[in-house]
Short mmCIF file of N, CA and C in Angstrom, two decimals:
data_model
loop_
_atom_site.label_atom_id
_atom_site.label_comp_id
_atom_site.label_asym_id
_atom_site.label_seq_id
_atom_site.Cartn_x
_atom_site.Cartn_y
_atom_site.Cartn_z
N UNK A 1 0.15 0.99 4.12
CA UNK A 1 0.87 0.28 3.06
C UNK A 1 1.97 1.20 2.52
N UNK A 2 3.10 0.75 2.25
CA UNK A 2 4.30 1.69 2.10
C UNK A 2 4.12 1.63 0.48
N UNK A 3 4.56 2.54 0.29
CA UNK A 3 4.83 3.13 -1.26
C UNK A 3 6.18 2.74 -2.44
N UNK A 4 6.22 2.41 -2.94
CA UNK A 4 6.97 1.66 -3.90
C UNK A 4 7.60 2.69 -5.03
N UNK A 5 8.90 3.57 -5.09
CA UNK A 5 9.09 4.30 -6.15
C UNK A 5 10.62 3.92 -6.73
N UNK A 6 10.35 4.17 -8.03
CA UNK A 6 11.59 4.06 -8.64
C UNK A 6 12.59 5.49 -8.26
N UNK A 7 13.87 5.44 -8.18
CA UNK A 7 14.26 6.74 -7.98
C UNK A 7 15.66 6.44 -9.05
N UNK A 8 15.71 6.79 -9.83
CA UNK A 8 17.01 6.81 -10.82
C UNK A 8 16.71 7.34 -12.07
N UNK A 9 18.58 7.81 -12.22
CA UNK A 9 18.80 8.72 -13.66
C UNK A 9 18.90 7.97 -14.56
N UNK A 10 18.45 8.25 -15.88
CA UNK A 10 18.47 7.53 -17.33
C UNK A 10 19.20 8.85 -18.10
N UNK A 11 19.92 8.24 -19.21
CA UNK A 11 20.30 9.43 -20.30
C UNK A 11 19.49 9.43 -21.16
N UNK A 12 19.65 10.88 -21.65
CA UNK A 12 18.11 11.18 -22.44
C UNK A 12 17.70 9.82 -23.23
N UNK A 13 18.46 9.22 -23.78
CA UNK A 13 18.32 8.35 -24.77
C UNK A 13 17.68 6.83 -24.11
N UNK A 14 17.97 6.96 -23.05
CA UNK A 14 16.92 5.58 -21.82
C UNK A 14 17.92 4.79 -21.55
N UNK A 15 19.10 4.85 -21.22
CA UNK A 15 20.02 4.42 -20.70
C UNK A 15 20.43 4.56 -19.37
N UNK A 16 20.47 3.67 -18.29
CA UNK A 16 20.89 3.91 -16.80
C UNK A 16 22.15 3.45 -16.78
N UNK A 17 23.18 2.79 -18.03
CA UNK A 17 24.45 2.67 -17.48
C UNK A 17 24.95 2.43 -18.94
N UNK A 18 26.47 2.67 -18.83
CA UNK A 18 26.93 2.52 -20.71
C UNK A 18 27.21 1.25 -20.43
N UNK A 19 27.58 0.26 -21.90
CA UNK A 19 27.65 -0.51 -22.12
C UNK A 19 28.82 -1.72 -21.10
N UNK A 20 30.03 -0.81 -20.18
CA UNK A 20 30.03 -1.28 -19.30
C UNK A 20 29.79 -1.78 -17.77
N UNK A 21 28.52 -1.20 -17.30
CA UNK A 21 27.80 -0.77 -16.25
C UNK A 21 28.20 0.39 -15.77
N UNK A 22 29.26 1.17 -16.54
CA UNK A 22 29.60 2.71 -15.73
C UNK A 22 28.59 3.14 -16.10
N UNK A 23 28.94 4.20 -14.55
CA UNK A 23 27.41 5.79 -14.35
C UNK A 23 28.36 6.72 -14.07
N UNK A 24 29.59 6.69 -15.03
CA UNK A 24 30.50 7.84 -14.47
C UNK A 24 29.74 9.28 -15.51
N UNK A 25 29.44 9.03 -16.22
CA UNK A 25 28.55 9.91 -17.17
C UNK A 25 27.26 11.07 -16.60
N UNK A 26 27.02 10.17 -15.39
CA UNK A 26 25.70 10.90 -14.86
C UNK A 26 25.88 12.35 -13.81
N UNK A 27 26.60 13.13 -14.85
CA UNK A 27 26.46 14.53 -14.17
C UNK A 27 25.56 15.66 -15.17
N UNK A 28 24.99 16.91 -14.97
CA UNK A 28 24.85 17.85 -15.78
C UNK A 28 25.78 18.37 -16.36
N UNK A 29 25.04 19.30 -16.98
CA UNK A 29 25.84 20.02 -17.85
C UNK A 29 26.67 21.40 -17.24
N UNK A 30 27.10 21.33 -15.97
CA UNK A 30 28.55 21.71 -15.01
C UNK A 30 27.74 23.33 -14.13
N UNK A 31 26.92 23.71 -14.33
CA UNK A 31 26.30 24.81 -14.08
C UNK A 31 25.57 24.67 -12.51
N UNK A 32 25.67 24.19 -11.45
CA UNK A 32 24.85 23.85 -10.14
C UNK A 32 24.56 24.99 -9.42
N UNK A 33 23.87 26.50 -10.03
CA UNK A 33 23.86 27.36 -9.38
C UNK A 33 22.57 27.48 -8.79
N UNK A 34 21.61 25.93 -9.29
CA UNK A 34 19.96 26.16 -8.57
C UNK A 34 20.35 25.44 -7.16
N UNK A 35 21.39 24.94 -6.99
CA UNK A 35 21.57 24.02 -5.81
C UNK A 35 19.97 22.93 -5.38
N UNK A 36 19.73 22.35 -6.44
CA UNK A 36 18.36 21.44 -6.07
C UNK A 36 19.05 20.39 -6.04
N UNK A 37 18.35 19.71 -4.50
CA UNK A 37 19.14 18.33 -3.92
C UNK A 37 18.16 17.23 -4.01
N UNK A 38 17.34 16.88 -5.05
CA UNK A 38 16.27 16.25 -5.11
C UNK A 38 16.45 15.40 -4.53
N UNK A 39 17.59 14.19 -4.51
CA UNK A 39 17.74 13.39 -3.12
C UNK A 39 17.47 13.19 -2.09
N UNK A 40 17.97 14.17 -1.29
CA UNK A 40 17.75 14.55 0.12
C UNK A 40 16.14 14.77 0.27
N UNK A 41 15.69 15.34 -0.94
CA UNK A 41 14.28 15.77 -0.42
C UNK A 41 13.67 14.02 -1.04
N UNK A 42 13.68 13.44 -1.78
CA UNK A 42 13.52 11.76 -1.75
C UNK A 42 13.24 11.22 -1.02
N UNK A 43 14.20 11.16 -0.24
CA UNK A 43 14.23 10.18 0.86
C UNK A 43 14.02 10.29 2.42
N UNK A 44 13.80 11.36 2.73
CA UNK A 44 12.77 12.00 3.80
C UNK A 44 11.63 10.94 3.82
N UNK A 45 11.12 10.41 2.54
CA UNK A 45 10.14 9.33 2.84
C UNK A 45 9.97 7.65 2.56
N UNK A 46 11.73 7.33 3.16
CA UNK A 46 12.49 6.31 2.49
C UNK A 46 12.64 5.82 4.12
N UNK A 47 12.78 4.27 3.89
CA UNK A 47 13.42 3.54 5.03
C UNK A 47 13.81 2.25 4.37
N UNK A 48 13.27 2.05 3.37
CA UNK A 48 13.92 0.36 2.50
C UNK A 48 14.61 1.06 1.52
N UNK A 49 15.28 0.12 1.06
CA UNK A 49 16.31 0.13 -0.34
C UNK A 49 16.52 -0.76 -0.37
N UNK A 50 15.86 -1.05 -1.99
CA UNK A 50 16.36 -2.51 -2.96
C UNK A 50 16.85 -2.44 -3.91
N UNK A 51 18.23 -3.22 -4.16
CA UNK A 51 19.01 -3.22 -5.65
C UNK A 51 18.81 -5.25 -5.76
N UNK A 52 19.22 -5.29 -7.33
CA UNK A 52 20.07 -5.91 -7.36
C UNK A 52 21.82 -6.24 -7.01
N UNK A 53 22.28 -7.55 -7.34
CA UNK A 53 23.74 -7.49 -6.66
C UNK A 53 24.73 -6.22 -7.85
N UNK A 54 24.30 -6.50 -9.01
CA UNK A 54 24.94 -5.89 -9.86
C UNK A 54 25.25 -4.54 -9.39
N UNK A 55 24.04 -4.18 -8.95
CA UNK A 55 23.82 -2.04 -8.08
C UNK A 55 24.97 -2.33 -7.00
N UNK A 56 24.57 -3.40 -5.97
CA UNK A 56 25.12 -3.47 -4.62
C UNK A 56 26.86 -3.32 -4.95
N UNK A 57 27.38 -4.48 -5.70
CA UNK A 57 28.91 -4.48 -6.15
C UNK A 57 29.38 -3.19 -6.49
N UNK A 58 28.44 -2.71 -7.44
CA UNK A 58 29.34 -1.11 -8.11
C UNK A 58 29.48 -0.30 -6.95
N UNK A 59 28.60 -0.11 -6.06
CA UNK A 59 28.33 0.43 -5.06
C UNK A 59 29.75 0.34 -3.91
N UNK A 60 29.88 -0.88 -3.61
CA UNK A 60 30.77 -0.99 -2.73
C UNK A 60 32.32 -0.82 -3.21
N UNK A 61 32.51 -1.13 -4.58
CA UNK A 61 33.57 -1.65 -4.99
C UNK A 61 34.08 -0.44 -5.89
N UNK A 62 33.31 0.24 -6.37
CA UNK A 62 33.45 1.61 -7.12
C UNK A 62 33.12 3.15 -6.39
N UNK A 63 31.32 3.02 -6.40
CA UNK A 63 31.15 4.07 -6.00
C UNK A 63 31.57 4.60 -4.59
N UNK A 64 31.34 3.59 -3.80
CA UNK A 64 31.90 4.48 -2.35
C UNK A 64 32.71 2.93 -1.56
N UNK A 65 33.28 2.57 -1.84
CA UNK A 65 33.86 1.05 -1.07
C UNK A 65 34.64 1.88 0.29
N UNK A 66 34.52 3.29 0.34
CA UNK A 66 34.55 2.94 2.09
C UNK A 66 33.38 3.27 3.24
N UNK A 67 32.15 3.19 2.51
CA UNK A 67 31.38 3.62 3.19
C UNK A 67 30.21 3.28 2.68
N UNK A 68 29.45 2.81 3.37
CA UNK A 68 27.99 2.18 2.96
C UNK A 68 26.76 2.91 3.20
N UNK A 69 26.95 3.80 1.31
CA UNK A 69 25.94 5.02 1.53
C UNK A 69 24.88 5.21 2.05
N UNK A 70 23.86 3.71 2.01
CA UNK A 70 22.52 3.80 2.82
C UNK A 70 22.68 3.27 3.91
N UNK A 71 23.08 3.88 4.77
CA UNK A 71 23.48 3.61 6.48
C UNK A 71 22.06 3.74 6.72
N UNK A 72 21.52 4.87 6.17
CA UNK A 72 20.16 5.48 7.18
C UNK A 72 18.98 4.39 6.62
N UNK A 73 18.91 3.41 5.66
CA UNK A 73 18.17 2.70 5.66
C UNK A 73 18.33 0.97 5.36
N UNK A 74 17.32 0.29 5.78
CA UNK A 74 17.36 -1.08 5.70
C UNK A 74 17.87 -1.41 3.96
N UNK A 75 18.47 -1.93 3.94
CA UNK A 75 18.68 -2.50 2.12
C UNK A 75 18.45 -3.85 2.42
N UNK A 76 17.65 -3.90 1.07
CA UNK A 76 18.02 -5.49 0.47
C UNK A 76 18.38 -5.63 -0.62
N UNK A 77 19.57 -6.60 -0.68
CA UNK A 77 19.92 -7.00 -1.89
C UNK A 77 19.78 -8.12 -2.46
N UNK A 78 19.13 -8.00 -3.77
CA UNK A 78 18.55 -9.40 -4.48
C UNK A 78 19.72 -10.19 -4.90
N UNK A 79 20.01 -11.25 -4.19
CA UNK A 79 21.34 -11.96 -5.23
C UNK A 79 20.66 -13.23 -4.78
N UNK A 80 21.12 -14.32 -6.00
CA UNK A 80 21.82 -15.70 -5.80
C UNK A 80 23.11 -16.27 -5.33
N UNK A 81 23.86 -15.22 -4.88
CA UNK A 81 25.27 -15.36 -4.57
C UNK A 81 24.98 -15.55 -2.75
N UNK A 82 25.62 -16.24 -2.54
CA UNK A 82 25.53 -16.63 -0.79
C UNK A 82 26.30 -15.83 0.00
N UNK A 83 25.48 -14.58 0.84
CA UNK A 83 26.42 -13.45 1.50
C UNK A 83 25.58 -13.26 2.87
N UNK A 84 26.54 -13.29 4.02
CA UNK A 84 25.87 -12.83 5.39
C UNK A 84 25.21 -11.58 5.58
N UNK A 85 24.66 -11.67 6.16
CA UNK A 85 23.36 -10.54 6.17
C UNK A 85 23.72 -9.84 7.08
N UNK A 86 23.62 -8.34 7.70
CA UNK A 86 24.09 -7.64 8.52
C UNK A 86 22.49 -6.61 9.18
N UNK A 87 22.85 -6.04 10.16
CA UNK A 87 21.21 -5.50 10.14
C UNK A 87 20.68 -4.12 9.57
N UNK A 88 22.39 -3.77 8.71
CA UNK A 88 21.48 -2.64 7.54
C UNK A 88 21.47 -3.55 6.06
N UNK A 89 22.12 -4.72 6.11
CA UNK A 89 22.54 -5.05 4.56
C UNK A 89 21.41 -6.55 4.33
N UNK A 90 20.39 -6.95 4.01
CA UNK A 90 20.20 -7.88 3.90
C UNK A 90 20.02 -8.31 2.16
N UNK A 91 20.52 -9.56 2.70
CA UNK A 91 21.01 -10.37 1.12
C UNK A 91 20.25 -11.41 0.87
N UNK A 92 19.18 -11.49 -0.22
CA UNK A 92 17.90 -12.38 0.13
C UNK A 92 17.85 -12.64 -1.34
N UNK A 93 17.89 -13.90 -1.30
CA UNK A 93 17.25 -14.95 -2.82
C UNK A 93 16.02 -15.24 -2.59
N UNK A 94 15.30 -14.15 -3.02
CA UNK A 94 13.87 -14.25 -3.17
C UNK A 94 13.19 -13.57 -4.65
N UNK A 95 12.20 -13.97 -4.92
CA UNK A 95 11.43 -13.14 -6.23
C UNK A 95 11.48 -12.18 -5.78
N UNK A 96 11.89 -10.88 -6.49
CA UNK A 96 11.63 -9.69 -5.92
C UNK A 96 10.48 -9.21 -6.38
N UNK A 97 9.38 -9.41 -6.90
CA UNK A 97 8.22 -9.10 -6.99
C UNK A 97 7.23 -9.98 -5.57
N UNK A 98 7.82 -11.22 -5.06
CA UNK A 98 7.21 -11.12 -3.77
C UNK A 98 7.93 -10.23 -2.50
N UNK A 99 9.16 -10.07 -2.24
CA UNK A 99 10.13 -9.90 -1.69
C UNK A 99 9.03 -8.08 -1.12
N UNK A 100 8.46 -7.36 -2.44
CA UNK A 100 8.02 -6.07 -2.49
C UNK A 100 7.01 -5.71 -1.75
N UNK A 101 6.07 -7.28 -2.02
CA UNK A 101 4.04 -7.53 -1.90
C UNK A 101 4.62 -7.68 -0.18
N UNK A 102 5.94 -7.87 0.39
CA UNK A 102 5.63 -8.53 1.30
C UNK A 102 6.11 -7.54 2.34
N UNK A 103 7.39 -7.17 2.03
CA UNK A 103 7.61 -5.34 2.73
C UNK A 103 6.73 -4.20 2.57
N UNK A 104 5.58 -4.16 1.67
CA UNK A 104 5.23 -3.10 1.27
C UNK A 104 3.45 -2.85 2.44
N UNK A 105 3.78 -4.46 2.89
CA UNK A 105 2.87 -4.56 4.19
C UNK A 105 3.40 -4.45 5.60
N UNK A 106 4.51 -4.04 5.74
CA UNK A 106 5.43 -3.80 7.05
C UNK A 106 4.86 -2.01 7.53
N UNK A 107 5.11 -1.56 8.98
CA UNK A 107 4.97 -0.32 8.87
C UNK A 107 6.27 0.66 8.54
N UNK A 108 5.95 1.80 8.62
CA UNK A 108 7.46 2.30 8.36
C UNK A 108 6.88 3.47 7.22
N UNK A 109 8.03 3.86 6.45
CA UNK A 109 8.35 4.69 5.18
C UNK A 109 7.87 4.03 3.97
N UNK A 110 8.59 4.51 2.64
CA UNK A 110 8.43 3.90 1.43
C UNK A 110 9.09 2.92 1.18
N UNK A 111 9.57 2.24 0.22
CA UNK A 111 10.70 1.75 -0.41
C UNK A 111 11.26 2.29 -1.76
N UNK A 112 12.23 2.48 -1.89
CA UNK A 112 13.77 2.78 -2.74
C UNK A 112 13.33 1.35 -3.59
N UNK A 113 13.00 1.78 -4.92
CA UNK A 113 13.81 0.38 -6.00
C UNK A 113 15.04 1.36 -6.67
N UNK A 114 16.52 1.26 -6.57
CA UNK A 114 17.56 1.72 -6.20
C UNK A 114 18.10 1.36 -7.73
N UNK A 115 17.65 0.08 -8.27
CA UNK A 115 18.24 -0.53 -9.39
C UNK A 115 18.65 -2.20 -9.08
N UNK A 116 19.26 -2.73 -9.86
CA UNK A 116 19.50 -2.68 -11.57
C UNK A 116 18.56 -2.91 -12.69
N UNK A 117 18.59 -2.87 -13.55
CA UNK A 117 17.57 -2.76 -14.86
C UNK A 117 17.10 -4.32 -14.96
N UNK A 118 17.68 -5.50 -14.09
CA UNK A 118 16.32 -6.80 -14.41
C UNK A 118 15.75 -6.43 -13.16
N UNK A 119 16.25 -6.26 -12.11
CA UNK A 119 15.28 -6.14 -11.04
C UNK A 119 13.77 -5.17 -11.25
N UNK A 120 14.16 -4.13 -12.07
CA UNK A 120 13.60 -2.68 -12.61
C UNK A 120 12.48 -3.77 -13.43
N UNK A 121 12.95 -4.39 -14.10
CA UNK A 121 12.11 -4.86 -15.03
C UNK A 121 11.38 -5.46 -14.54
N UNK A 122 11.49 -6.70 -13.62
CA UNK A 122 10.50 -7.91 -13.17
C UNK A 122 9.49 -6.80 -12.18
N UNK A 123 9.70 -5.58 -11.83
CA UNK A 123 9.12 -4.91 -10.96
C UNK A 123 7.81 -4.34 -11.95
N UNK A 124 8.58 -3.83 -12.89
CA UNK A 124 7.61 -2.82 -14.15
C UNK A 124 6.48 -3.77 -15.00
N UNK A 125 7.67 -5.22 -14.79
CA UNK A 125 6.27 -6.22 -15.95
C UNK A 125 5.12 -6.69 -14.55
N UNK A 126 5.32 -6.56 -13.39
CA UNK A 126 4.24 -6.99 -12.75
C UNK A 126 3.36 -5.92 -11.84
N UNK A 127 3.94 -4.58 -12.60
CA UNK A 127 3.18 -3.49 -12.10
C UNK A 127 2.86 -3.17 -10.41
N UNK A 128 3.84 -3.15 -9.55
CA UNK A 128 4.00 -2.73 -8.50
C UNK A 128 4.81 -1.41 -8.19
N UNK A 129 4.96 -0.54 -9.08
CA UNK A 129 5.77 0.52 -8.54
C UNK A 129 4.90 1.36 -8.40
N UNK A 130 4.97 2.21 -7.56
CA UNK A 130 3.53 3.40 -7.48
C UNK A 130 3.98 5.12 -8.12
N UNK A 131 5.61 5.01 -7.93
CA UNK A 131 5.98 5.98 -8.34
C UNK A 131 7.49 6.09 -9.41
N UNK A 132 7.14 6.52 -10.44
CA UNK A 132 8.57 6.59 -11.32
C UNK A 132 9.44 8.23 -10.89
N UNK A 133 10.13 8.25 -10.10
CA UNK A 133 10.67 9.66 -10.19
C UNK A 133 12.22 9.30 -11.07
N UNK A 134 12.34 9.40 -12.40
CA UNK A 134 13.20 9.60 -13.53
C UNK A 134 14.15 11.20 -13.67
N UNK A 135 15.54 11.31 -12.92
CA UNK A 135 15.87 12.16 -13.74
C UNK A 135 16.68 11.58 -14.90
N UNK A 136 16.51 12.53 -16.06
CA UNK A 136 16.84 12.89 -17.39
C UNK A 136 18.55 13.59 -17.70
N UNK A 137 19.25 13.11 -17.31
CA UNK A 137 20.58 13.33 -18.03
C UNK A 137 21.05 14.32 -19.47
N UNK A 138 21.33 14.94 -19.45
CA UNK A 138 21.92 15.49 -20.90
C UNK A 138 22.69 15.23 -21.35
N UNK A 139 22.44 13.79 -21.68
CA UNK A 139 23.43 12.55 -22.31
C UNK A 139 22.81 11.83 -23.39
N UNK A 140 23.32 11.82 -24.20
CA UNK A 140 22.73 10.43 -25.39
C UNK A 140 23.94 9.59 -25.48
N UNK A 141 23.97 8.30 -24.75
CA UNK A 141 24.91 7.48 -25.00
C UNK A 141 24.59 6.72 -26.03
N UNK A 142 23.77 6.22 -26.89
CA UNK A 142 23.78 5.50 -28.02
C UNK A 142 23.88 4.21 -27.66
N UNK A 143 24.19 4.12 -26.31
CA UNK A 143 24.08 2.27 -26.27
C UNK A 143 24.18 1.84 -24.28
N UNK A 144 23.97 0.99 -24.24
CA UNK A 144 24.16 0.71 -22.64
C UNK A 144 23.37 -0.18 -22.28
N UNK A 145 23.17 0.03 -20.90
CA UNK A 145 21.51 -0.74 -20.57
C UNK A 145 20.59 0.30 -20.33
N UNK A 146 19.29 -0.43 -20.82
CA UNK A 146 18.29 0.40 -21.12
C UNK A 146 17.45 0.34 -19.92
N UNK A 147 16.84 1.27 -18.99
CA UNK A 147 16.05 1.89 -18.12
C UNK A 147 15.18 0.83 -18.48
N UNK A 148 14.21 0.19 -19.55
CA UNK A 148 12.81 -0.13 -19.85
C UNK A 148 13.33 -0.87 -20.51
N UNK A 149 12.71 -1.82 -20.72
CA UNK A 149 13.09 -3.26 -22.07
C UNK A 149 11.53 -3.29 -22.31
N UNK A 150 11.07 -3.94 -23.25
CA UNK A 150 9.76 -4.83 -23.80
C UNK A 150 8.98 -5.12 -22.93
N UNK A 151 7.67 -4.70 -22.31
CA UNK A 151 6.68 -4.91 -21.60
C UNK A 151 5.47 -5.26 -22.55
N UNK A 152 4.49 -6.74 -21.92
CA UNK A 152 3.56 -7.21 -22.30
C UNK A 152 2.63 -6.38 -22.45
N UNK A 153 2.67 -5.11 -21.77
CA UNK A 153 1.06 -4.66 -21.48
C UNK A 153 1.97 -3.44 -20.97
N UNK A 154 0.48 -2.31 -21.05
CA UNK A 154 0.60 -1.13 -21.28
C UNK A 154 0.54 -0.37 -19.83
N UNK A 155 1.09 0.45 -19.49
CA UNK A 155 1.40 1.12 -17.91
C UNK A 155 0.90 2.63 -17.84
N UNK A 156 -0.18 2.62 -17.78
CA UNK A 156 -0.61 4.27 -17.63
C UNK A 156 -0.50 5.19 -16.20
N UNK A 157 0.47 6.32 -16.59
CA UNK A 157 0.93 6.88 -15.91
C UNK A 157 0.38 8.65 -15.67
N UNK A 158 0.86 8.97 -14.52
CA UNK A 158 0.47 10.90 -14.45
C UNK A 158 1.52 11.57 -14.13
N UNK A 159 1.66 12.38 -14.70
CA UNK A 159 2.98 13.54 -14.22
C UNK A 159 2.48 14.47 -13.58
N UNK A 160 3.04 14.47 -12.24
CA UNK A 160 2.74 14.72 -11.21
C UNK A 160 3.89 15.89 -10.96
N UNK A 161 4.89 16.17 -11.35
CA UNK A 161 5.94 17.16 -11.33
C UNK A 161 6.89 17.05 -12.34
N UNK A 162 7.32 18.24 -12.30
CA UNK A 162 8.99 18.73 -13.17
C UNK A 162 9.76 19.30 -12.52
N UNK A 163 11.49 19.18 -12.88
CA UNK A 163 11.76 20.50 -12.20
C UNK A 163 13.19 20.20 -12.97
N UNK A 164 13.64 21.05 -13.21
CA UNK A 164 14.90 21.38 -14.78
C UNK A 164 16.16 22.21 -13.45
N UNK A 165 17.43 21.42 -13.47
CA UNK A 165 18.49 21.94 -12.78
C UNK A 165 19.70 21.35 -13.94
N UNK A 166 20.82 22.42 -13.77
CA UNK A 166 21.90 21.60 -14.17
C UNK A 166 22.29 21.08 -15.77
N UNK A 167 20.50 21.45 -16.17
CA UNK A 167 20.61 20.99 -17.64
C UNK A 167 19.76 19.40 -17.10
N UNK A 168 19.31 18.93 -16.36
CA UNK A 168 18.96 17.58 -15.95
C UNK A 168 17.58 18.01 -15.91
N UNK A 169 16.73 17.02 -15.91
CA UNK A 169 15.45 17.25 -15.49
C UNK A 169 14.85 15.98 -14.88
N UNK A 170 13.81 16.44 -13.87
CA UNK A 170 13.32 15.16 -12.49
C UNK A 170 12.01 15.27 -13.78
N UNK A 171 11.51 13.87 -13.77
CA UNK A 171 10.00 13.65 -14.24
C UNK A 171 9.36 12.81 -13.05
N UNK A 172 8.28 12.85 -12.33
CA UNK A 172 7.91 12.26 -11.29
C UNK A 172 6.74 11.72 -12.16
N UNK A 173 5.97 10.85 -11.80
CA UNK A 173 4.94 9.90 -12.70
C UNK A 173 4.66 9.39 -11.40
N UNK A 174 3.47 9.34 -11.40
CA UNK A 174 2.34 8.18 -10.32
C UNK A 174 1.35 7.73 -11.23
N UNK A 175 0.89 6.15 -11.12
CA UNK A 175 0.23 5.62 -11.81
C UNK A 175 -1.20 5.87 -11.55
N UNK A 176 -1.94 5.89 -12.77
CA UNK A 176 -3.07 6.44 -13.15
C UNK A 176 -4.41 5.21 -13.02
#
């Protein structure tokens, strides 16, 4: 059964994007002399990646529009918008809380939940993620979208690692 982790930065304050979906904000505090690539070491146990369209657009259209950063793995992207499917890009109007129950029985690696914050959410209120790896920003934006919104019920978690670069810090959490 493949493993289900969140992998994304929040500013200290629980923000994954300012109030206009920019993440131009998400650097340290300018110092990279630990050279820790927590990424790279990530996804060594990655072969899915799921966003919403909101992630997918910034992605193409901002962050890298000439190059489609997860080459090395299958994506899916959750939209209602009607888009051809390619055999790294698939574009699927499905619940993504079944979309998860149903890859997470395929063989292979883990899965990447990549973003955006409703996808994040319908994932967190029905308790399928197995792993939160959160880095921490040295940012207080005071407003944006928030990492976590209002959950019915309570999510007990273990910290399972730390590790402080940059002025940033990784919190890894597996559920308890």
């Amino acid at each position: 059964m493949k493993k289900i982790s969140l992998f994304i930065a929040m500013s200290l304050d629980g923000y994954i994007a300012d109030s206009k979906g920019s993440v131009e904000w998400l650097t340290g505090q300018g110092n990279d002399d630990d050279n820790i690539d927590s990424y790279s070491e990530f996804v060594k146990d990655i072969d899915t990646v799921i966003m919403g369209w909101n992630t997918y657009h910034q992605i193409v259209t901002e962050l890298s529009p000439d190059e489609w950063i997860y080459d090395d793995f299958t994506s899916y992207v959750v939209t209602h918008k009607p888009k051809t499917s390619s055999d790294k890009i698939r574009f699927v109007n499905e619940n993504p809380v079944e979309l998860i129950k149903r890859l997470r029985e395929e063989n292979g690696k883990g899965i990447w939940i990549c973003g955006g914050a409703n996808l994040i959410q319908q994932l967190v209120q029905e308790d399928v993620i197995d792993c939160y790896y959160i880095t921490v920003i040295p940012t207080i934006l005071g407003f944006g979208i928030r990492l976590f919104e209002k959950a019915d019920h309570e999510i007990k978690l273990k910290l399972v690692k730390t590790q402080s670069y940059n002025g940033m810090t990784d919190l890894i959490y597996i559920k308890r």
